[in-house]
PDB file of C-alpha atoms in Angstrom:
ATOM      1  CA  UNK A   1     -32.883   7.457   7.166  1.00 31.00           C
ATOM      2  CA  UNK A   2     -30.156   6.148   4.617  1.00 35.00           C
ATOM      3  CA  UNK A   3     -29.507   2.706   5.280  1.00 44.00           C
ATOM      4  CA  UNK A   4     -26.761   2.307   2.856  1.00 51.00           C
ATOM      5  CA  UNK A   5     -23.021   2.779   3.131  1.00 68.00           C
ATOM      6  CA  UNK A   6     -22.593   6.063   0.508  1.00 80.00           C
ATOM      7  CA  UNK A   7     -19.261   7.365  -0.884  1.00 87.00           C
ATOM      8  CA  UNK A   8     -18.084  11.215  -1.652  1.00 91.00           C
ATOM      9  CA  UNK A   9     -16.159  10.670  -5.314  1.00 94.00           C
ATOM     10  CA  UNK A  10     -13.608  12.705  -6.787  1.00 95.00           C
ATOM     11  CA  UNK A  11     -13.436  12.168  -9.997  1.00 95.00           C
ATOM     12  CA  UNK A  12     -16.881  13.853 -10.784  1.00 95.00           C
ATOM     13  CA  UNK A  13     -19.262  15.695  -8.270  1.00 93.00           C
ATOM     14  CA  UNK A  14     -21.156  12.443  -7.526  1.00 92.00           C
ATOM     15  CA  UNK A  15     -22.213   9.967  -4.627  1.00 90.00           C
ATOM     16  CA  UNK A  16     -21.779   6.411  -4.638  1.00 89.00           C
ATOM     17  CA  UNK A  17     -23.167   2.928  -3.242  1.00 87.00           C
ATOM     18  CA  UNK A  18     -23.063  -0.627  -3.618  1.00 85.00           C
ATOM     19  CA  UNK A  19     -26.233  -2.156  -4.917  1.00 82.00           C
ATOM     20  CA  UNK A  20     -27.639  -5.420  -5.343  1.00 80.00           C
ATOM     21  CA  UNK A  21     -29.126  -5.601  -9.410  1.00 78.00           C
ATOM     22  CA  UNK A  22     -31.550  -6.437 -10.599  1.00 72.00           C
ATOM     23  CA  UNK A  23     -29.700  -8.824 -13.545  1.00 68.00           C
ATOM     24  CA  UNK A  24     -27.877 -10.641 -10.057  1.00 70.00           C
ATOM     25  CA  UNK A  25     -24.705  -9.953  -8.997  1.00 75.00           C
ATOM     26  CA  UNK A  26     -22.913  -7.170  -7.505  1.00 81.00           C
ATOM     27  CA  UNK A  27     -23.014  -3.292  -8.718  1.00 85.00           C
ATOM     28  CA  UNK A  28     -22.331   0.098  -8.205  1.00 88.00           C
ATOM     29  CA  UNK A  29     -24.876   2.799  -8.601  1.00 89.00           C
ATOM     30  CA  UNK A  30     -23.415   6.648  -9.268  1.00 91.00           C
ATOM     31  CA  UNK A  31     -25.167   9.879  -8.433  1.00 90.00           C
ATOM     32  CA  UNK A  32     -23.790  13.158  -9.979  1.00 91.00           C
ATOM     33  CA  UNK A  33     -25.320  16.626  -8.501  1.00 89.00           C
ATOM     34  CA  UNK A  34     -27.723  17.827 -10.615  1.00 85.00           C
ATOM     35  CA  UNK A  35     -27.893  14.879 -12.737  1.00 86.00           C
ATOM     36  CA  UNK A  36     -31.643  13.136 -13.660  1.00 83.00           C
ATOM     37  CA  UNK A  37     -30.329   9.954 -14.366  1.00 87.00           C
ATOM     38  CA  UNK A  38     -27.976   7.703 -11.801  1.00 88.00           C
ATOM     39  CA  UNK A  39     -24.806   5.948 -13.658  1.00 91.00           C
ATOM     40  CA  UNK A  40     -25.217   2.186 -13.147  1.00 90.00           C
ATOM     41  CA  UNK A  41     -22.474  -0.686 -13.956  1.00 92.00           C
ATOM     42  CA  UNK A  42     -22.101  -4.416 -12.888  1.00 90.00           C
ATOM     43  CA  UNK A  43     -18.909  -5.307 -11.487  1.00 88.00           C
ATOM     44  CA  UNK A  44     -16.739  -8.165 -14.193  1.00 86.00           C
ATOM     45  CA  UNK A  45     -16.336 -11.690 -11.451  1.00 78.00           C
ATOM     46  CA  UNK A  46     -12.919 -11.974 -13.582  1.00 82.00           C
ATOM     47  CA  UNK A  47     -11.844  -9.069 -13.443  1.00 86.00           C
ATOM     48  CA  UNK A  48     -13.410  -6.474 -11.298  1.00 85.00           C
ATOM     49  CA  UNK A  49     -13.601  -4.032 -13.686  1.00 90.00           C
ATOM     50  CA  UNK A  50     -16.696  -2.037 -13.900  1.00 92.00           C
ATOM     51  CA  UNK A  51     -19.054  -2.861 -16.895  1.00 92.00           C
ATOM     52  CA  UNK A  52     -21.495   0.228 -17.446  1.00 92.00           C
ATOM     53  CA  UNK A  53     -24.895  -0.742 -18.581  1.00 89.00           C
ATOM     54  CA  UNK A  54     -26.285   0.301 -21.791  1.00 87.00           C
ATOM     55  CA  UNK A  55     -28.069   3.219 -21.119  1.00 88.00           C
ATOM     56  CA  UNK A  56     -25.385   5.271 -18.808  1.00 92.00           C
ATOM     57  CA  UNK A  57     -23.842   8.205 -20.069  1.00 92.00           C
ATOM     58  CA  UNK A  58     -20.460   8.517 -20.597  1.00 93.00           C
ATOM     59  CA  UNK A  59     -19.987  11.827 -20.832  1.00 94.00           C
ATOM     60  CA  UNK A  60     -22.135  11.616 -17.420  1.00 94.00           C
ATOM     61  CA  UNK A  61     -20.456   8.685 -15.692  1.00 95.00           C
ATOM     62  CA  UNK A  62     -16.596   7.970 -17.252  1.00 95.00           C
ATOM     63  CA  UNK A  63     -15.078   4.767 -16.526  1.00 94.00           C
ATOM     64  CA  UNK A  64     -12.277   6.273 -13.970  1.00 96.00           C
ATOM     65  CA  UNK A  65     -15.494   7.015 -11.703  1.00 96.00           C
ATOM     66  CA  UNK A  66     -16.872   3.828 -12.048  1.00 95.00           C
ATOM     67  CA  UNK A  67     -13.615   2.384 -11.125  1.00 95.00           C
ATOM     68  CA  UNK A  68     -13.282   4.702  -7.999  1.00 96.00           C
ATOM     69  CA  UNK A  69     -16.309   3.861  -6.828  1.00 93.00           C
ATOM     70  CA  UNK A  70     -15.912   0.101  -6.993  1.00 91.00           C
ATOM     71  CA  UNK A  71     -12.686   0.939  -5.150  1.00 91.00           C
ATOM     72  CA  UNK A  72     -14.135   3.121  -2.342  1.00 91.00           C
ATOM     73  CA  UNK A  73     -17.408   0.591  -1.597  1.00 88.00           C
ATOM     74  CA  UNK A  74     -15.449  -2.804  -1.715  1.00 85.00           C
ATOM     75  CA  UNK A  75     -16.506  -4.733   1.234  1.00 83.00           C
ATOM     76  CA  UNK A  76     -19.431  -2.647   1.806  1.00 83.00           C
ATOM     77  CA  UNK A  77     -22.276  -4.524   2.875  1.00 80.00           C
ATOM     78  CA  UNK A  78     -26.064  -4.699   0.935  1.00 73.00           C
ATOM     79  CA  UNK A  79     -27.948  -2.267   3.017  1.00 61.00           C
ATOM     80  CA  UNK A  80     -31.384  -0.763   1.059  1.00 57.00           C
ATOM     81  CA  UNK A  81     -31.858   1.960  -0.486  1.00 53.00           C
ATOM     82  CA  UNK A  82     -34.910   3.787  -2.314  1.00 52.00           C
ATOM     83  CA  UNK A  83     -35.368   5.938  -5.588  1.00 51.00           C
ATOM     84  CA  UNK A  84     -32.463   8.533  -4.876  1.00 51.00           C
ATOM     85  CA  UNK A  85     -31.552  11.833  -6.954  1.00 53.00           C
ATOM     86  CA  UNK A  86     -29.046  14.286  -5.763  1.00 56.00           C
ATOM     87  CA  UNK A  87     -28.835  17.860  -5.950  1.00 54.00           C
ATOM     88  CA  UNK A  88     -27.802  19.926  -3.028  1.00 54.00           C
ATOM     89  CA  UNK A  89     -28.454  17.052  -1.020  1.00 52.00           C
ATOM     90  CA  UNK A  90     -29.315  13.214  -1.045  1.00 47.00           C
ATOM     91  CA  UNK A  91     -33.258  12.570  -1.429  1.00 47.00           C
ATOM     92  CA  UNK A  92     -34.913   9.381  -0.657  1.00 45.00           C
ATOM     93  CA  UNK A  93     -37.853   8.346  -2.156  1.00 43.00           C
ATOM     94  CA  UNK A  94     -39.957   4.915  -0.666  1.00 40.00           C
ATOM     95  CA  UNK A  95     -38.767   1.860  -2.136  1.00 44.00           C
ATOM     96  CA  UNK A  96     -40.608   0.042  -5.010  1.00 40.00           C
ATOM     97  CA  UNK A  97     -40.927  -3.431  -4.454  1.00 38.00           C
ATOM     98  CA  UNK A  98     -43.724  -4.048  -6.535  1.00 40.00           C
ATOM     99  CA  UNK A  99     -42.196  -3.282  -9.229  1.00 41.00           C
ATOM    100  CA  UNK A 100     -39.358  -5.332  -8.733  1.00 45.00           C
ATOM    101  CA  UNK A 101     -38.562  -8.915 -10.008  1.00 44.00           C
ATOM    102  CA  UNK A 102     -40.065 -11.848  -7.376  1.00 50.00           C
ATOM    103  CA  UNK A 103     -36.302 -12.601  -7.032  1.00 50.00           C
ATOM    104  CA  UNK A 104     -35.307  -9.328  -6.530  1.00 51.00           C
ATOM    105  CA  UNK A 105     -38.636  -8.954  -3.811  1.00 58.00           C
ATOM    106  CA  UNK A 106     -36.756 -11.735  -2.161  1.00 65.00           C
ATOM    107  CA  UNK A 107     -33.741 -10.824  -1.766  1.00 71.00           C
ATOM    108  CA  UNK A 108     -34.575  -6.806  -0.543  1.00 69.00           C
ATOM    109  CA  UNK A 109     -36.705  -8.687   1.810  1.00 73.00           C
ATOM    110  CA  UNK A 110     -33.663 -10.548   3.051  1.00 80.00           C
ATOM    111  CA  UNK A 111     -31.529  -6.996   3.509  1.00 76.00           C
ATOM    112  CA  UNK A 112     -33.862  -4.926   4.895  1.00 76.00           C
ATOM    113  CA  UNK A 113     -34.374  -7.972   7.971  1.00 84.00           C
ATOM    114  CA  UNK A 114     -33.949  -6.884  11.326  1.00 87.00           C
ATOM    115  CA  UNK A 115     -32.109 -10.540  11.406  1.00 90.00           C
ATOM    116  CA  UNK A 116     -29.491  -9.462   8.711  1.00 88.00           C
ATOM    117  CA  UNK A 117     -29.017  -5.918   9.907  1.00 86.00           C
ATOM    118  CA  UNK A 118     -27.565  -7.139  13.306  1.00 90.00           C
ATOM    119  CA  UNK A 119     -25.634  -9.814  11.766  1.00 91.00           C
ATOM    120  CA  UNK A 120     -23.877  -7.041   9.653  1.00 88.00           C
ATOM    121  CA  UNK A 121     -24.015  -4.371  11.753  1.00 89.00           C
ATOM    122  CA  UNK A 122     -21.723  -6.797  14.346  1.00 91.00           C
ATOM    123  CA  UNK A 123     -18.990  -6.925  11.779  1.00 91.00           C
ATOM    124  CA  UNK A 124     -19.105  -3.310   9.959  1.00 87.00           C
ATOM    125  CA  UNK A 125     -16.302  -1.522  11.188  1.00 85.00           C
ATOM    126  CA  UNK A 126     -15.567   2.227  11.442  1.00 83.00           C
ATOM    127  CA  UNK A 127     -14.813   2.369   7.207  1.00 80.00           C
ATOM    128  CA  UNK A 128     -18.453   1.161   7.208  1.00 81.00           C
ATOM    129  CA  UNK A 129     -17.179  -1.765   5.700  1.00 83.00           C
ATOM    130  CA  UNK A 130     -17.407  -5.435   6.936  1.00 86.00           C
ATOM    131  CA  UNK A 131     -14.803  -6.850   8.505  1.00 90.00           C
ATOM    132  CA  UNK A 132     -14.193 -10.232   7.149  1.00 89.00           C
ATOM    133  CA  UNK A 133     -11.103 -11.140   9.665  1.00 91.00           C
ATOM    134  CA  UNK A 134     -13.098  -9.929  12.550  1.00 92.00           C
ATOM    135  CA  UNK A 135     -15.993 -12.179  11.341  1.00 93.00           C
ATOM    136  CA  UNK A 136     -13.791 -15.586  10.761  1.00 94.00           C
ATOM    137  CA  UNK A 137     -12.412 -15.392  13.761  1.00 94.00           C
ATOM    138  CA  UNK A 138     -15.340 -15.033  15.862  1.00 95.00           C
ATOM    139  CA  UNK A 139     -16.992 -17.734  14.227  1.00 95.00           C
ATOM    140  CA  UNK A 140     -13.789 -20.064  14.766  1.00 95.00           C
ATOM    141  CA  UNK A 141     -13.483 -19.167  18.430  1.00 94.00           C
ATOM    142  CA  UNK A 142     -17.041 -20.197  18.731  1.00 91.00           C
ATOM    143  CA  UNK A 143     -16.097 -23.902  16.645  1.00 93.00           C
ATOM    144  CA  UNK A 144     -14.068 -24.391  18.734  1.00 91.00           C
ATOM    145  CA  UNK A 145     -15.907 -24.394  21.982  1.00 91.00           C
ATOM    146  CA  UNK A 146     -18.969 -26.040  20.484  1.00 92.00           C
ATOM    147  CA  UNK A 147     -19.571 -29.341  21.657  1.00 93.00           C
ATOM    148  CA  UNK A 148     -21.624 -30.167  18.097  1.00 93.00           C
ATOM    149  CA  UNK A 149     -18.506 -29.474  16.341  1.00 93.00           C
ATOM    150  CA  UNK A 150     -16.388 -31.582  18.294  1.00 92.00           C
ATOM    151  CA  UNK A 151     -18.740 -34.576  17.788  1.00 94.00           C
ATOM    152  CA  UNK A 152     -18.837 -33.820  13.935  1.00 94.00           C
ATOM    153  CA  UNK A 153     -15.355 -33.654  13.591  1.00 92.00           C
ATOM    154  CA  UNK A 154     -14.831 -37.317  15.407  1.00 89.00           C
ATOM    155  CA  UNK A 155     -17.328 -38.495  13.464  1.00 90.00           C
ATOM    156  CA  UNK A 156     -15.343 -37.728   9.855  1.00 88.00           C
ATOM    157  CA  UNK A 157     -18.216 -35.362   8.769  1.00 92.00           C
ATOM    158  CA  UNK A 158     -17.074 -33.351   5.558  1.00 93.00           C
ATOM    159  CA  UNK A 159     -15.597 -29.697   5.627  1.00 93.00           C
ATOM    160  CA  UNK A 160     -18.496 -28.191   4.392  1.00 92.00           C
ATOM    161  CA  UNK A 161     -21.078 -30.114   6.778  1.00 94.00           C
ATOM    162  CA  UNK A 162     -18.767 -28.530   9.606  1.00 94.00           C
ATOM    163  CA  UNK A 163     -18.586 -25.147   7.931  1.00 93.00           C
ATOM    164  CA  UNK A 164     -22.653 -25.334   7.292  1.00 92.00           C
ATOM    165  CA  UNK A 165     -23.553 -26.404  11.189  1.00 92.00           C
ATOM    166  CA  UNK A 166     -20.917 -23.524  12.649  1.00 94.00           C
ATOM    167  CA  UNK A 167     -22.337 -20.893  10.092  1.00 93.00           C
ATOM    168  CA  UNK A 168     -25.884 -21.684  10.584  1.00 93.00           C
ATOM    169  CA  UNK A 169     -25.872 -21.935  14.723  1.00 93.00           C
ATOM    170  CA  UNK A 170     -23.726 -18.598  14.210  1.00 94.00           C
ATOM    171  CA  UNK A 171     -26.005 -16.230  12.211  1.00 94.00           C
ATOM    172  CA  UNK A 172     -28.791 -17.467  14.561  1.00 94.00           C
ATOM    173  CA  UNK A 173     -27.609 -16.591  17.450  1.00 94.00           C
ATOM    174  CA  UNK A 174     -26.097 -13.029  15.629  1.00 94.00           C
ATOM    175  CA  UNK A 175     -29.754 -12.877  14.137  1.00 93.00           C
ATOM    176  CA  UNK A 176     -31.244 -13.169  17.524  1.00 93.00           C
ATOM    177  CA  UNK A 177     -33.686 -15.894  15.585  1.00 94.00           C
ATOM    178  CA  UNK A 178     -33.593 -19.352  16.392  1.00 93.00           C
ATOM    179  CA  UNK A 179     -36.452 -19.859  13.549  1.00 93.00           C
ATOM    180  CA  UNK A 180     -34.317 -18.517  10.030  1.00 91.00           C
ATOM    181  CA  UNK A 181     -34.532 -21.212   7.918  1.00 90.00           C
ATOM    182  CA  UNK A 182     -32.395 -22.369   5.232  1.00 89.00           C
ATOM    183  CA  UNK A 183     -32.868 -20.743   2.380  1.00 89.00           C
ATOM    184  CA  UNK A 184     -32.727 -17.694   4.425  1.00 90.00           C
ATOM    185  CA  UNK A 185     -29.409 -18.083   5.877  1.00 91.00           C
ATOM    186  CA  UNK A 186     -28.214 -19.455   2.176  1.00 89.00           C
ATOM    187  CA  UNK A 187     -28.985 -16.048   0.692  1.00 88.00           C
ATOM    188  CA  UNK A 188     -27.275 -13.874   3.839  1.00 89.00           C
ATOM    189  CA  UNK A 189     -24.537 -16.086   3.008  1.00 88.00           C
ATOM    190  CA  UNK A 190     -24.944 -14.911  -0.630  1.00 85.00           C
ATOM    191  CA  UNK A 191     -25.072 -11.630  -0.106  1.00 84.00           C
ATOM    192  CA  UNK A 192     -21.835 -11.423   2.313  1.00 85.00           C
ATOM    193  CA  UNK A 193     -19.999 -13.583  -0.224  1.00 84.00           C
ATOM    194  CA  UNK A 194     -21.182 -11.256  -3.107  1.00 79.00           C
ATOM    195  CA  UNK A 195     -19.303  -7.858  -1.212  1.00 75.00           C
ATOM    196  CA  UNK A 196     -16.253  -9.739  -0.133  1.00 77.00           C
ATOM    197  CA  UNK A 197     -12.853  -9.278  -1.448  1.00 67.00           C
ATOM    198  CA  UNK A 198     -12.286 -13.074  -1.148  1.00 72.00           C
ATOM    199  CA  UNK A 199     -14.927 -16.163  -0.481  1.00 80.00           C
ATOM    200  CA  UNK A 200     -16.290 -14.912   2.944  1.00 87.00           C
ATOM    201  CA  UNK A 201     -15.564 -18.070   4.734  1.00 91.00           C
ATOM    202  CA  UNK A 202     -12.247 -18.971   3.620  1.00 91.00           C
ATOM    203  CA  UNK A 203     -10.084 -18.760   6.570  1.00 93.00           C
ATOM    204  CA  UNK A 204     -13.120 -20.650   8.518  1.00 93.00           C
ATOM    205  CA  UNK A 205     -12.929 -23.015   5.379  1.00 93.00           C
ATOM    206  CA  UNK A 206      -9.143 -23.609   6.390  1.00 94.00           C
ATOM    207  CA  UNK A 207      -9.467 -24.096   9.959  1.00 94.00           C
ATOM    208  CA  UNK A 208     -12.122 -26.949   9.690  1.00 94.00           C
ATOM    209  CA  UNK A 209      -9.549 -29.093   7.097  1.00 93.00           C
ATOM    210  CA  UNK A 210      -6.715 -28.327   9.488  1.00 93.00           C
ATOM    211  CA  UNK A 211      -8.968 -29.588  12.472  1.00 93.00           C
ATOM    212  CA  UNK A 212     -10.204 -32.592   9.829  1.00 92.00           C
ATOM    213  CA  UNK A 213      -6.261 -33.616   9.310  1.00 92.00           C
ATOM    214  CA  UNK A 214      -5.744 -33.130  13.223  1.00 90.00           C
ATOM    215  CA  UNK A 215      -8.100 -35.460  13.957  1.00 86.00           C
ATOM    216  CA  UNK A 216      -7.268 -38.321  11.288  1.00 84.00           C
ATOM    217  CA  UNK A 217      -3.421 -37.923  12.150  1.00 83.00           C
ATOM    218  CA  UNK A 218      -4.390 -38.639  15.802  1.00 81.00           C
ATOM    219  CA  UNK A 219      -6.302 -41.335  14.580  1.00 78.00           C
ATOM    220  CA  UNK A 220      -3.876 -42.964  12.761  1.00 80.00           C
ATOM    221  CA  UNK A 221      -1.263 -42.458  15.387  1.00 80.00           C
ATOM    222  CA  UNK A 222      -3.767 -44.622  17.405  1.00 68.00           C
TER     223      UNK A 222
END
């Protein structure tokens, strides 16, 4: 079963995913039909262009389809995927953890949990990608019934203890799993930031200083 979100380019006669490197960071991995060897590039923080690694092809893999495939998988979550070649079809191999980096291990650990599966799949919309608006705003509605929060908020706790008790009771419940512990939820975290158009938790981010500057106008009112 392919557990990945994978893209039809146009540019060349190729396939496309979002990947997870190995160096860290965000990618995109390339498949052309009848091709041995994928086309691989890391995606520039600054400026989103795609930076093909040493080894890859041009004549294979030109720039304009790295570039279209960065555009067609943005917001696509992490989702697994084995040693893959294409030729009339898309073949899966098993995956290779062994060989991979401890780091690495970790992290494909992390993705292929049934916790972080439902906690994606409850936010990837019909595009197959995630829907970050959907997401914020389920996880404010839920602030703002929560008791905890209340309490934290009266009690002057910071914007990001807020945002780090509403986040972590969220992707519990979501995860079905009261028992994820932190570093856990830090790297889901990670990896939704990493395949987000902006910092995944910024309109949450803004609600909790709005409620923060609520609450000390009232109290100054007082």
């Amino acid at each position: 079963m392919i557990r990945t979100s994978v893209v039809n380019l146009t540019e060349i006669p190729a396939v496309a995913f979002r990947q997870k490197l190995t160096s860290g960071g965000s990618g995109v991995t390339i498949l052309r039909y009848g091709a041995e060897q994928p086309g691989v590039a890391s995606i520039s923080k600054t400026s989103g262009r795609p930076i093909p690694v040493a080894n890859c092809p041009a004549e294979l893999y030109p720039e304009t389809a790295f570039a279209e495939a960065i555009a067609l998988t943005a917001g696509m979550p992490y989702r697994r995927l084995g040693t893959v070649r294409v030729t009339g079809e898309l073949v899966l191999a098993p995956d290779t953890l062994e060989s991979e980096p401890e780091t690495l291990r970790e992290t494909a650990v992390i993705i292929d949990s049934e916790e972080y599966q439902r906690i994606v799949d409850c936010y990837t919309d019909r595009t197959r990608k995630l829907n970050y608006d959907l997401l914020n705003r389920d996880f404010i509605q839920t602030a703002h019934s929560s008791g905890q929060v209340r309490l934290m908020i009266e009690e002057r706790a910071t914007a990001d203890e807020i945002r780090t008790e509403i986040v972590k009771a969220q992707l519990k419940k979501l995860a079905r799993n009261p028992t994820l512990t932190e570093p856990q939820i830090g790297e889901m975290i990670k990896l939704l930031d990493e395949v987000s158009p902006k910092s995944v938790f910024r309109p949450l981010n803004d609600e909790i200083r709005k409620w923060l500057r609520t609450a000390g106008k009232r109290e100054r009112d007082a």
